Short mmCIF file of C-alpha atoms and ligand atoms in Angstrom, two decimals:
data_model
loop_
_atom_site.label_atom_id
_atom_site.label_comp_id
_atom_site.label_asym_id
_atom_site.label_seq_id
_atom_site.Cartn_x
_atom_site.Cartn_y
_atom_site.Cartn_z
CA MET A 989 100.59 130.36 91.79
CA SER A 990 100.97 126.62 92.87
CA THR A 991 100.98 124.19 90.23
CA VAL A 992 98.34 121.30 89.76
CA ILE A 993 99.04 118.33 88.52
CA ILE A 994 95.96 117.17 86.03
CA THR A 995 94.93 113.91 85.13
CA ALA A 996 92.21 113.21 82.36
CA ALA A 997 90.79 109.66 83.26
CA LEU A 998 89.55 109.33 79.16
CA THR A 999 87.47 105.87 79.62
CA GLY A 1000 86.22 103.81 82.58
CA PRO A 1001 85.12 100.60 82.33
CA ILE A 1002 81.54 101.19 83.10
CA ALA A 1003 80.15 103.63 80.78
CA THR A 1004 79.41 102.36 77.19
CA LYS A 1005 78.76 104.78 73.45
CA ASP A 1006 75.09 104.69 74.27
CA ASP A 1007 76.06 106.45 77.67
CA ASN A 1008 78.06 109.35 76.40
CA PRO A 1009 78.52 109.05 72.57
CA ALA A 1010 81.51 111.02 73.24
CA LEU A 1011 83.49 108.20 75.54
CA PRO A 1012 86.73 106.74 73.41
CA THR A 1013 86.75 103.38 73.57
CA SER A 1014 89.31 102.00 70.83
CA PRO A 1015 93.14 102.48 70.74
CA GLU A 1016 93.20 105.41 68.28
CA GLU A 1017 89.36 107.29 69.61
CA ILE A 1018 91.87 107.16 73.30
CA ALA A 1019 94.64 108.20 71.63
CA VAL A 1020 92.87 111.41 70.11
CA SER A 1021 91.10 112.34 73.28
CA ALA A 1022 94.61 111.52 74.95
CA LYS A 1023 95.95 114.78 72.80
CA GLY A 1024 92.66 116.99 73.26
CA ALA A 1025 93.08 116.60 77.25
CA TYR A 1026 96.87 117.68 76.95
CA GLU A 1027 96.09 120.67 74.82
CA ALA A 1028 93.69 121.71 77.47
CA GLY A 1029 96.04 121.29 80.56
CA ALA A 1030 96.34 117.66 81.36
CA ALA A 1031 99.88 116.29 81.87
CA ILE A 1032 98.97 112.83 82.46
CA VAL A 1033 95.95 110.72 80.98
CA HIS A 1034 94.65 107.40 82.98
CA VAL A 1035 93.05 104.85 80.75
CA HIS A 1036 91.05 101.41 80.98
CA LEU A 1037 91.35 99.48 78.05
CA ARG A 1038 88.46 98.17 75.85
CA ASP A 1039 88.30 95.06 73.65
CA ALA A 1040 87.37 95.78 69.88
CA GLN A 1041 83.18 94.65 71.44
CA GLY A 1042 83.67 97.87 73.82
CA ARG A 1043 83.85 95.81 76.71
CA PRO A 1044 86.83 96.00 79.86
CA THR A 1045 89.87 93.83 79.40
CA ALA A 1046 93.31 93.35 80.50
CA HIS A 1047 94.85 91.67 76.99
CA LEU A 1048 98.90 92.76 76.96
CA ASP A 1049 98.67 93.55 73.26
CA VAL A 1050 95.31 96.26 73.62
CA ALA A 1051 97.53 97.88 76.08
CA ARG A 1052 100.42 97.89 74.01
CA ARG A 1053 98.41 99.18 71.10
CA VAL A 1054 96.88 101.77 73.27
CA VAL A 1055 100.40 102.54 74.79
CA GLU A 1056 101.69 102.72 71.50
CA ALA A 1057 98.82 105.25 69.83
CA ILE A 1058 98.43 107.75 72.79
CA GLY A 1059 102.98 107.60 72.14
CA GLU A 1060 101.94 108.97 68.44
CA ALA A 1061 99.21 110.89 69.11
CA CYS A 1062 100.69 112.80 72.17
CA PRO A 1063 104.48 111.92 72.81
CA GLU A 1064 104.77 114.30 75.59
CA VAL A 1065 101.66 113.08 77.88
CA ILE A 1066 102.24 110.70 80.98
CA ILE A 1067 100.41 107.53 80.15
CA GLN A 1068 99.11 105.36 83.16
CA LEU A 1069 97.08 102.67 82.82
CA SER A 1070 94.23 101.23 84.84
CA THR A 1071 95.41 98.02 86.68
CA GLY A 1072 91.82 98.03 87.84
CA ALA A 1073 90.41 97.35 84.57
CA GLY A 1074 87.00 96.01 84.86
CA LEU A 1075 84.77 94.56 87.99
CA GLU A 1076 84.79 91.40 85.83
CA VAL A 1077 88.40 91.35 84.62
CA PRO A 1078 90.38 88.35 86.72
CA TYR A 1079 92.80 89.53 89.01
CA GLU A 1080 95.88 87.34 87.11
CA ASP A 1081 94.88 89.37 83.51
CA ARG A 1082 94.73 92.75 85.38
CA MET A 1083 98.62 92.01 86.26
CA LYS A 1084 99.64 91.39 83.44
CA ILE A 1085 98.75 95.13 82.41
CA ALA A 1086 102.11 96.09 83.89
CA GLU A 1087 104.13 94.45 81.02
CA ALA A 1088 102.90 97.42 78.48
CA ARG A 1089 105.11 98.81 80.62
CA PRO A 1090 103.85 102.48 81.23
CA ALA A 1091 104.85 105.34 83.08
CA MET A 1092 102.49 105.00 85.92
CA ALA A 1093 99.82 102.65 86.38
CA THR A 1094 97.23 102.20 89.57
CA LEU A 1095 97.01 99.92 92.95
CA ASN A 1096 94.15 99.32 94.41
CA PRO A 1097 94.91 98.13 97.81
CA CYS A 1098 91.80 96.70 98.65
CA THR A 1099 88.88 94.24 98.24
CA MET A 1100 85.62 95.88 98.22
CA THR A 1101 81.97 95.75 96.97
CA PHE A 1102 81.75 98.17 94.10
CA GLY A 1103 78.11 99.43 92.95
CA THR A 1104 76.10 96.28 92.88
CA GLY A 1105 79.58 94.23 91.94
CA GLU A 1106 82.40 93.15 93.77
CA PHE A 1107 86.17 94.65 93.37
CA ARG A 1108 88.52 92.21 93.86
CA ASN A 1109 91.94 92.42 95.10
CA PRO A 1110 93.42 89.92 96.59
CA PRO A 1111 95.82 90.67 99.64
CA HIS A 1112 99.31 88.17 98.20
CA GLN A 1113 98.61 88.97 94.39
CA MET A 1114 98.11 92.75 95.34
CA ARG A 1115 101.59 92.96 96.88
CA THR A 1116 102.44 90.91 93.54
CA LEU A 1117 101.52 93.31 91.30
CA ALA A 1118 103.39 96.22 93.62
CA ALA A 1119 107.25 94.39 93.49
CA ARG A 1120 106.58 93.64 89.87
CA MET A 1121 105.84 97.21 89.16
CA MET A 1122 108.33 98.22 91.42
CA GLU A 1123 110.68 96.05 89.22
CA LEU A 1124 109.60 97.88 86.00
CA GLY A 1125 110.31 101.32 87.13
CA ILE A 1126 106.08 101.83 87.11
CA LYS A 1127 105.12 104.61 89.34
CA PRO A 1128 101.87 103.60 91.16
CA GLU A 1129 99.02 105.82 92.00
CA LEU A 1130 97.55 104.05 95.07
CA GLU A 1131 93.49 104.43 95.09
CA ILE A 1132 91.94 105.02 98.27
CA TYR A 1133 88.41 104.32 98.67
CA ASP A 1134 87.37 104.22 101.84
CA THR A 1135 89.65 104.98 104.72
CA GLY A 1136 91.05 101.82 106.05
CA HIS A 1137 92.20 101.13 102.44
CA LEU A 1138 95.05 104.18 103.59
CA GLU A 1139 96.19 101.73 106.35
CA MET A 1140 96.91 99.41 103.71
CA GLY A 1141 98.69 102.01 101.58
CA LEU A 1142 101.12 102.82 104.20
CA ALA A 1143 101.30 99.03 105.41
CA LEU A 1144 102.95 98.74 101.52
CA LEU A 1145 104.78 101.96 102.03
CA HIS A 1146 106.71 100.07 105.42
CA GLU A 1147 107.13 97.28 103.57
CA GLY A 1148 109.02 98.40 100.72
CA LEU A 1149 106.76 98.15 98.15
CA LEU A 1150 105.88 101.66 97.34
CA ALA A 1151 108.28 104.43 97.19
CA GLU A 1152 108.08 108.11 98.45
CA PRO A 1153 106.92 110.39 96.99
CA LEU A 1154 103.53 108.53 97.08
CA GLN A 1155 100.78 109.51 94.93
CA VAL A 1156 97.28 109.09 95.81
CA SER A 1157 93.69 109.21 94.92
CA PHE A 1158 90.83 109.37 97.00
CA VAL A 1159 87.83 108.28 95.47
CA MET A 1160 84.77 109.52 96.57
CA GLY A 1161 81.01 108.38 95.59
CA VAL A 1162 81.47 104.79 95.04
CA ARG A 1163 78.41 102.76 96.52
CA GLY A 1164 80.60 100.21 98.74
CA GLY A 1165 83.68 102.82 99.39
CA MET A 1166 83.53 106.22 101.09
CA PRO A 1167 80.46 108.88 100.42
CA ALA A 1168 81.77 112.59 99.11
CA ASP A 1169 82.27 114.18 102.34
CA PRO A 1170 84.34 116.72 102.86
CA ALA A 1171 84.78 115.84 107.00
CA LEU A 1172 86.61 112.29 105.18
CA LEU A 1173 88.88 113.95 103.28
CA SER A 1174 90.50 116.09 105.85
CA TYR A 1175 91.02 112.82 107.67
CA LEU A 1176 92.76 111.27 104.89
CA VAL A 1177 94.71 114.53 104.36
CA ALA A 1178 95.63 114.20 107.66
CA HIS A 1179 97.48 111.13 107.80
CA LEU A 1180 99.17 110.82 104.50
CA PRO A 1181 103.11 111.07 105.12
CA SER A 1182 104.76 114.58 104.11
CA GLY A 1183 105.64 115.19 100.33
CA THR A 1184 102.68 113.07 98.99
CA ASN A 1185 100.71 113.77 96.18
CA TRP A 1186 97.19 113.12 96.44
CA GLN A 1187 93.89 114.05 94.49
CA VAL A 1188 90.37 113.76 94.84
CA ILE A 1189 88.35 111.48 92.15
CA GLY A 1190 84.93 112.61 92.47
CA VAL A 1191 82.53 110.17 90.93
CA GLY A 1192 79.39 111.37 89.04
CA LYS A 1193 77.58 114.29 90.72
CA ALA A 1194 80.32 114.48 93.04
CA ASN A 1195 83.07 115.34 90.35
CA LEU A 1196 82.97 119.09 90.01
CA PRO A 1197 82.67 119.81 94.43
CA MET A 1198 84.89 117.63 95.65
CA THR A 1199 87.90 118.06 93.00
CA SER A 1200 87.12 121.88 93.86
CA ILE A 1201 87.43 121.37 97.64
CA GLY A 1202 90.50 119.49 96.65
CA LEU A 1203 92.35 121.71 94.59
CA ALA A 1204 91.16 124.15 97.60
CA MET A 1205 92.76 122.36 99.61
CA GLY A 1206 95.97 122.05 97.94
CA GLY A 1207 95.78 118.38 96.34
CA ASN A 1208 95.66 117.89 92.40
CA ALA A 1209 93.01 116.89 90.20
CA ARG A 1210 91.42 114.51 87.88
CA THR A 1211 88.50 114.40 85.74
CA GLY A 1212 87.19 113.01 82.93
CA LEU A 1213 84.63 110.42 81.16
CA GLU A 1214 85.49 107.88 83.33
CA ASP A 1215 84.71 110.47 86.45
CA THR A 1216 81.50 111.98 84.99
CA LEU A 1217 79.66 111.89 82.12
CA MET A 1218 78.24 115.23 82.32
CA LEU A 1219 78.85 118.76 82.35
CA GLU A 1220 75.80 119.72 84.42
CA LYS A 1221 72.63 117.89 84.89
CA GLY A 1222 70.98 117.50 81.88
CA ARG A 1223 74.29 118.55 79.83
CA PRO A 1224 76.47 115.88 78.51
CA ALA A 1225 80.35 116.53 78.14
CA THR A 1226 81.03 116.49 74.73
CA SER A 1227 84.96 115.72 75.17
CA ASN A 1228 87.29 114.41 77.92
CA ALA A 1229 88.64 117.69 76.40
CA GLU A 1230 86.05 120.09 77.64
CA LEU A 1231 85.66 118.52 81.47
CA VAL A 1232 89.72 119.27 81.54
CA ALA A 1233 89.20 123.02 80.01
CA ARG A 1234 86.87 123.36 82.94
CA LEU A 1235 88.94 122.02 85.66
CA VAL A 1236 91.96 124.23 84.68
CA GLY A 1237 89.58 127.31 84.75
CA VAL A 1238 88.60 126.16 88.33
CA ALA A 1239 92.29 125.74 89.19
CA ARG A 1240 93.26 129.03 87.77
CA MET A 1241 90.49 130.63 89.60
CA LEU A 1242 92.41 129.09 93.20
CA GLN A 1243 96.00 130.71 91.64
CA ARG A 1244 96.98 126.81 91.05
CA GLU A 1245 98.19 126.20 87.01
CA PRO A 1246 98.89 123.25 85.77
CA ALA A 1247 101.98 121.70 86.04
CA THR A 1248 103.78 120.89 82.67
CA VAL A 1249 104.75 117.21 82.12
CA ALA A 1250 108.89 118.32 82.73
CA GLU A 1251 107.30 119.51 86.75
CA VAL A 1252 105.23 116.07 86.77
CA VAL A 1253 108.47 113.87 86.23
CA ASP A 1254 109.87 116.23 88.56
CA ILE A 1255 107.31 116.02 91.46
CA LEU A 1256 107.09 112.63 90.91
CA LYS A 1257 110.21 111.05 90.07
CA LEU A 1258 109.31 109.35 86.69
CA PRO A 1259 111.39 108.24 84.36
CA SER A 1260 112.27 111.33 81.67
CA THR A 1261 110.27 109.43 78.92
CA PRO A 1262 106.57 109.60 79.51
CA GLY A 1263 104.54 107.66 78.09
CA ARG A 1264 106.65 104.59 79.58
CA ALA A 1265 108.49 103.00 82.38
CA GLY A 1266 112.00 102.52 82.65
N1 KMH B 1423 87.18 103.86 88.61
C1 KMH B 1423 87.76 104.74 89.47
C2 KMH B 1423 86.45 104.61 90.99
C3 KMH B 1423 91.49 102.31 88.74
O1 KMH B 1423 91.10 102.48 87.84
O2 KMH B 1423 92.30 101.83 89.28
C4 KMH B 1423 88.75 104.84 90.10
C5 KMH B 1423 89.94 104.27 89.43
C6 KMH B 1423 91.09 103.07 89.70
O3 KMH B 1423 90.31 104.66 88.17
ZN1 ZN B 1424 89.99 104.19 86.21
#
C-alpha cells in the first residue's frame, strides 16, 4: 500500500452556519474540528480565519489564537493557514497571516474572477509574500485554479521563491477557474516537476468524483466543509471528520493508506514541530 496525504479544509471563506450548522468558525470550534479531522485520518488542517461575527478576516490576533487553539486541542496535526482568506480581505492584511508562523500556508499565484467576485493576487505583493514565507520557514501550498497558473508557479520556483518538493493543489470547479475535467488534470500532472506532491481540490459536487480520480492517479487528497457542505445531494455533512472518514474509505479501497504526520513531515520536508514554522 502506498501512502496518501489527507488534508481537511475545515472552514472556507464563503459558507456560513446558515448553510451548514456544522461549519466551525470560532478558534475553539475550529480546534475541536481539527482534532476530529485528525482522528479520522487527516494529517494537515487547512484553515480560514473568521471574526466574531463569522466573517472572513486576516487579523493577526485571530490567526495566532487559531494556531494556539489547534495546538492545544490537537498538537499532532500540521496547521496550514489560508492566505487566500476571503475575497473582500485586502492583500496587505492577508500577507500578515504569515506572521502567525503556521507550518504551512497557501500561496495563490494569480488574480482571477472567482464566482461573482474578484480574487486579487497582485504579482509583486504575491512575490513578497512568497519571500516572507520562505524567510519564516513556512511551507507554501501553491493553489492552481487554471492551467496557466502552473506556469506562474514554475516561474516562482525558477526565481527561487519556492523550494522543492513543491506542494500543489489543483482547484477544480470554481467559476472563473478551470472546470472539474479529468482531461485538464492529466495535462497539469504531466507538467509538474518530478517529486511534486499534488492533490485535487474538488469544489461542491465535484468534490467526491475529482478527489477520487486524483487518488486513483496517485495524488493526495483534500476534503472538508470548505470544499463541500454535502455528503451527497440532500444530505449535509455533519462534521469535517465525517467527510475525512469517507475520503479515507475511498483511499483504502484504492490501496492507499493515510500518511502519518511524521511521514508528511518527511515527505514535505517540514519543520519537526507540526503546528509551527521554523
Ligand atoms: N478556496 C478554495 C477554492 C486558499 O485558501 O488559499 C481554494 C483554497 C485556497 O482553499
Ligand atoms: Zn481555502
